[in-house]
Amino acid sequence: MIRRLAAVFGTIVLLFAISLLVGFGRYVLIDPIAAAVIGGLVLASLLSIVGSVADSITVARRTVPWNVLVGTANIVLSVTVVLLWIRTAVVTNNASSWLVAAAMLTSGVSVSWQGSQIARNSHHVDLNSTPSSRRFVAIALLLAGSIGFSLFAVAGV
């Protein structure tokens, strides 16, 4: 299931990165943080797409399985989003932006944890095409909780 959704996820993230470039123009790449955010989005999307279509890739005589690519994509995306919101909080320096940055940090930690579990092929996530219902519910609750906390923090602003 994780592998099937990785291509969709990667495509959505890639389209978002492209829309940022189209919307703000190439001048957005002048700012180092903005360039890092767009680069992180593109890297996460490419890792997800490649991980969903290839069983493994070879990098410098080392075979990297698909789950490492997809897990790394989750980690890169969460670091990118957290970096963007912390930068926004530093620039605006008001309480609401710091609250949103804290919410994004909380969500980023949970997404990074999930990405590390996927990359390690841990027993906490099920990489089979049909996951067990207990693991599926646990992962769904973790993601729903982190997204819910973020939405609550943003709505409170």
mmCIF file of C-alpha atoms in Angstrom:
data_model
loop_
_atom_site.group_PDB
_atom_site.id
_atom_site.type_symbol
_atom_site.label_atom_id
_atom_site.label_comp_id
_atom_site.label_asym_id
_atom_site.label_seq_id
_atom_site.Cartn_x
_atom_site.Cartn_y
_atom_site.Cartn_z
ATOM 1 C CA MET A 1 0.000 0.000 0.000
ATOM 2 C CA ILE A 2 2.783 2.416 0.891
ATOM 3 C CA ARG A 3 4.503 1.692 -2.371
ATOM 4 C CA ARG A 4 1.359 2.174 -4.456
ATOM 5 C CA LEU A 5 0.652 5.552 -2.888
ATOM 6 C CA ALA A 6 4.258 6.762 -3.232
ATOM 7 C CA ALA A 7 3.854 7.570 -6.942
ATOM 8 C CA VAL A 8 0.712 9.613 -6.295
ATOM 9 C CA PHE A 9 2.354 11.367 -3.365
ATOM 10 C CA GLY A 10 5.495 12.127 -5.381
ATOM 11 C CA THR A 11 3.488 13.491 -8.283
ATOM 12 C CA ILE A 12 1.471 15.794 -6.018
ATOM 13 C CA VAL A 13 4.622 17.109 -4.342
ATOM 14 C CA LEU A 14 6.312 17.647 -7.716
ATOM 15 C CA LEU A 15 3.288 19.548 -9.042
ATOM 16 C CA PHE A 16 3.330 21.704 -5.902
ATOM 17 C CA ALA A 17 7.036 22.519 -6.399
ATOM 18 C CA ILE A 18 6.401 23.385 -10.039
ATOM 19 C CA SER A 19 3.457 25.585 -9.072
ATOM 20 C CA LEU A 20 5.692 27.461 -6.619
ATOM 21 C CA LEU A 21 8.191 28.112 -9.397
ATOM 22 C CA VAL A 22 5.458 29.195 -11.809
ATOM 23 C CA GLY A 23 3.713 31.341 -9.219
ATOM 24 C CA PHE A 24 6.764 33.136 -7.873
ATOM 25 C CA GLY A 25 9.054 32.915 -10.869
ATOM 26 C CA ARG A 26 12.717 32.059 -10.992
ATOM 27 C CA TYR A 27 13.472 34.870 -8.555
ATOM 28 C CA VAL A 28 12.328 32.638 -5.724
ATOM 29 C CA LEU A 29 15.544 30.679 -6.256
ATOM 30 C CA ILE A 30 17.629 33.708 -5.231
ATOM 31 C CA ASP A 31 16.633 33.234 -1.592
ATOM 32 C CA PRO A 32 18.701 30.312 -0.218
ATOM 33 C CA ILE A 33 15.938 29.026 2.074
ATOM 34 C CA ALA A 34 13.325 29.167 -0.679
ATOM 35 C CA ALA A 35 15.713 27.392 -3.044
ATOM 36 C CA ALA A 36 16.339 24.723 -0.396
ATOM 37 C CA VAL A 37 12.594 24.265 0.100
ATOM 38 C CA ILE A 38 11.926 23.848 -3.615
ATOM 39 C CA GLY A 39 14.960 21.581 -3.957
ATOM 40 C CA GLY A 40 13.734 19.489 -1.035
ATOM 41 C CA LEU A 41 10.274 19.195 -2.553
ATOM 42 C CA VAL A 42 11.704 18.090 -5.900
ATOM 43 C CA LEU A 43 14.082 15.612 -4.227
ATOM 44 C CA ALA A 44 11.283 14.129 -2.102
ATOM 45 C CA SER A 45 9.021 13.768 -5.122
ATOM 46 C CA LEU A 46 11.705 12.111 -7.242
ATOM 47 C CA LEU A 47 12.622 9.684 -4.454
ATOM 48 C CA SER A 48 8.944 8.757 -4.030
ATOM 49 C CA ILE A 49 8.330 8.255 -7.734
ATOM 50 C CA VAL A 50 11.488 6.210 -8.284
ATOM 51 C CA GLY A 51 10.790 4.171 -5.149
ATOM 52 C CA SER A 52 7.317 3.347 -6.382
ATOM 53 C CA VAL A 53 8.366 2.106 -9.818
ATOM 54 C CA ALA A 54 11.723 0.397 -9.170
ATOM 55 C CA ASP A 55 12.383 -2.494 -6.796
ATOM 56 C CA SER A 56 15.837 -1.076 -6.149
ATOM 57 C CA ILE A 57 18.444 1.217 -7.643
ATOM 58 C CA THR A 58 22.206 0.975 -7.637
ATOM 59 C CA VAL A 59 24.191 3.906 -6.268
ATOM 60 C CA ALA A 60 27.994 3.570 -6.274
ATOM 61 C CA ARG A 61 27.907 -0.243 -6.399
ATOM 62 C CA ARG A 62 25.387 -0.356 -3.583
ATOM 63 C CA THR A 63 21.829 -1.543 -4.037
ATOM 64 C CA VAL A 64 19.219 0.717 -2.428
ATOM 65 C CA PRO A 65 15.782 -0.916 -2.026
ATOM 66 C CA TRP A 66 12.551 0.924 -2.780
ATOM 67 C CA ASN A 67 11.556 1.308 0.862
ATOM 68 C CA VAL A 68 14.722 3.296 1.636
ATOM 69 C CA LEU A 69 13.884 5.689 -1.193
ATOM 70 C CA VAL A 70 10.280 6.174 -0.062
ATOM 71 C CA GLY A 71 11.245 6.518 3.612
ATOM 72 C CA THR A 72 13.951 9.026 2.786
ATOM 73 C CA ALA A 73 11.414 10.997 0.731
ATOM 74 C CA ASN A 74 9.190 11.292 3.812
ATOM 75 C CA ILE A 75 12.103 12.520 5.913
ATOM 76 C CA VAL A 76 13.235 15.050 3.285
ATOM 77 C CA LEU A 77 9.704 16.373 2.884
ATOM 78 C CA SER A 78 9.154 16.793 6.624
ATOM 79 C CA VAL A 79 12.478 18.593 7.093
ATOM 80 C CA THR A 80 11.649 20.851 4.156
ATOM 81 C CA VAL A 81 8.221 21.808 5.480
ATOM 82 C CA VAL A 82 9.528 22.416 9.004
ATOM 83 C CA LEU A 83 12.363 24.561 7.633
ATOM 84 C CA LEU A 84 9.874 26.646 5.637
ATOM 85 C CA TRP A 85 7.609 27.294 8.621
ATOM 86 C CA ILE A 86 10.455 28.050 11.019
ATOM 87 C CA ARG A 87 11.805 30.549 8.501
ATOM 88 C CA THR A 88 8.359 32.114 8.248
ATOM 89 C CA ALA A 89 8.153 32.370 12.039
ATOM 90 C CA VAL A 90 11.590 33.998 12.252
ATOM 91 C CA VAL A 91 10.754 36.532 9.531
ATOM 92 C CA THR A 92 7.310 37.518 10.826
ATOM 93 C CA ASN A 93 8.176 37.022 14.522
ATOM 94 C CA ASN A 94 4.653 36.944 15.899
ATOM 95 C CA ALA A 95 2.964 34.465 18.209
ATOM 96 C CA SER A 96 0.679 32.922 15.597
ATOM 97 C CA SER A 97 3.503 32.090 13.202
ATOM 98 C CA TRP A 98 5.489 30.501 16.037
ATOM 99 C CA LEU A 99 2.437 28.429 16.971
ATOM 100 C CA VAL A 100 2.093 27.216 13.382
ATOM 101 C CA ALA A 101 5.838 26.465 13.289
ATOM 102 C CA ALA A 102 5.484 24.409 16.487
ATOM 103 C CA ALA A 103 2.553 22.516 14.976
ATOM 104 C CA MET A 104 4.525 21.826 11.803
ATOM 105 C CA LEU A 105 7.489 20.675 13.894
ATOM 106 C CA THR A 106 5.221 18.225 15.712
ATOM 107 C CA SER A 107 3.833 16.918 12.433
ATOM 108 C CA GLY A 108 7.318 16.825 10.920
ATOM 109 C CA VAL A 109 8.627 14.666 13.740
ATOM 110 C CA SER A 110 5.841 12.117 13.254
ATOM 111 C CA VAL A 111 6.289 12.036 9.466
ATOM 112 C CA SER A 112 10.076 11.692 9.879
ATOM 113 C CA TRP A 113 9.551 8.861 12.355
ATOM 114 C CA GLN A 114 7.266 7.104 9.898
ATOM 115 C CA GLY A 115 9.798 7.666 7.096
ATOM 116 C CA SER A 116 12.595 6.189 9.179
ATOM 117 C CA GLN A 117 10.442 3.157 9.959
ATOM 118 C CA ILE A 118 9.668 2.682 6.259
ATOM 119 C CA ALA A 119 13.340 3.045 5.324
ATOM 120 C CA ARG A 120 14.399 0.485 7.947
ATOM 121 C CA ASN A 121 11.545 -1.895 7.048
ATOM 122 C CA SER A 122 10.649 -1.835 10.717
ATOM 123 C CA HIS A 123 7.987 -3.957 12.358
ATOM 124 C CA HIS A 124 6.057 -0.723 13.080
ATOM 125 C CA VAL A 125 5.030 -0.367 9.439
ATOM 126 C CA ASP A 126 3.881 -3.053 7.082
ATOM 127 C CA LEU A 127 5.412 -2.825 3.627
ATOM 128 C CA ASN A 128 3.331 -5.658 2.213
ATOM 129 C CA SER A 129 0.827 -4.788 -0.466
ATOM 130 C CA THR A 130 -2.008 -5.689 1.920
ATOM 131 C CA PRO A 131 -1.111 -4.386 5.391
ATOM 132 C CA SER A 132 -2.556 -5.789 8.564
ATOM 133 C CA SER A 133 -5.568 -3.881 9.807
ATOM 134 C CA ARG A 134 -3.965 -3.114 13.203
ATOM 135 C CA ARG A 135 -0.919 -1.488 11.617
ATOM 136 C CA PHE A 136 -3.019 0.378 9.105
ATOM 137 C CA VAL A 137 -5.213 1.796 11.870
ATOM 138 C CA ALA A 138 -2.175 2.736 13.985
ATOM 139 C CA ILE A 139 -0.490 4.572 11.103
ATOM 140 C CA ALA A 140 -3.744 6.280 10.127
ATOM 141 C CA LEU A 141 -4.280 7.427 13.723
ATOM 142 C CA LEU A 142 -0.724 8.761 13.958
ATOM 143 C CA LEU A 143 -1.104 10.758 10.763
ATOM 144 C CA ALA A 144 -4.620 11.933 11.641
ATOM 145 C CA GLY A 145 -3.431 13.058 15.069
ATOM 146 C CA SER A 146 -0.521 15.032 13.712
ATOM 147 C CA ILE A 147 -2.631 16.620 10.973
ATOM 148 C CA GLY A 148 -5.420 17.328 13.462
ATOM 149 C CA PHE A 149 -3.012 19.030 15.847
ATOM 150 C CA SER A 150 -1.671 21.159 12.993
ATOM 151 C CA LEU A 151 -5.156 22.149 11.853
ATOM 152 C CA PHE A 152 -6.156 22.970 15.435
ATOM 153 C CA ALA A 153 -3.098 25.206 15.814
ATOM 154 C CA VAL A 154 -3.719 26.949 12.494
ATOM 155 C CA ALA A 155 -7.438 27.417 13.250
ATOM 156 C CA GLY A 156 -6.553 28.908 16.629
ATOM 157 C CA VAL A 157 -4.490 31.588 14.937
#
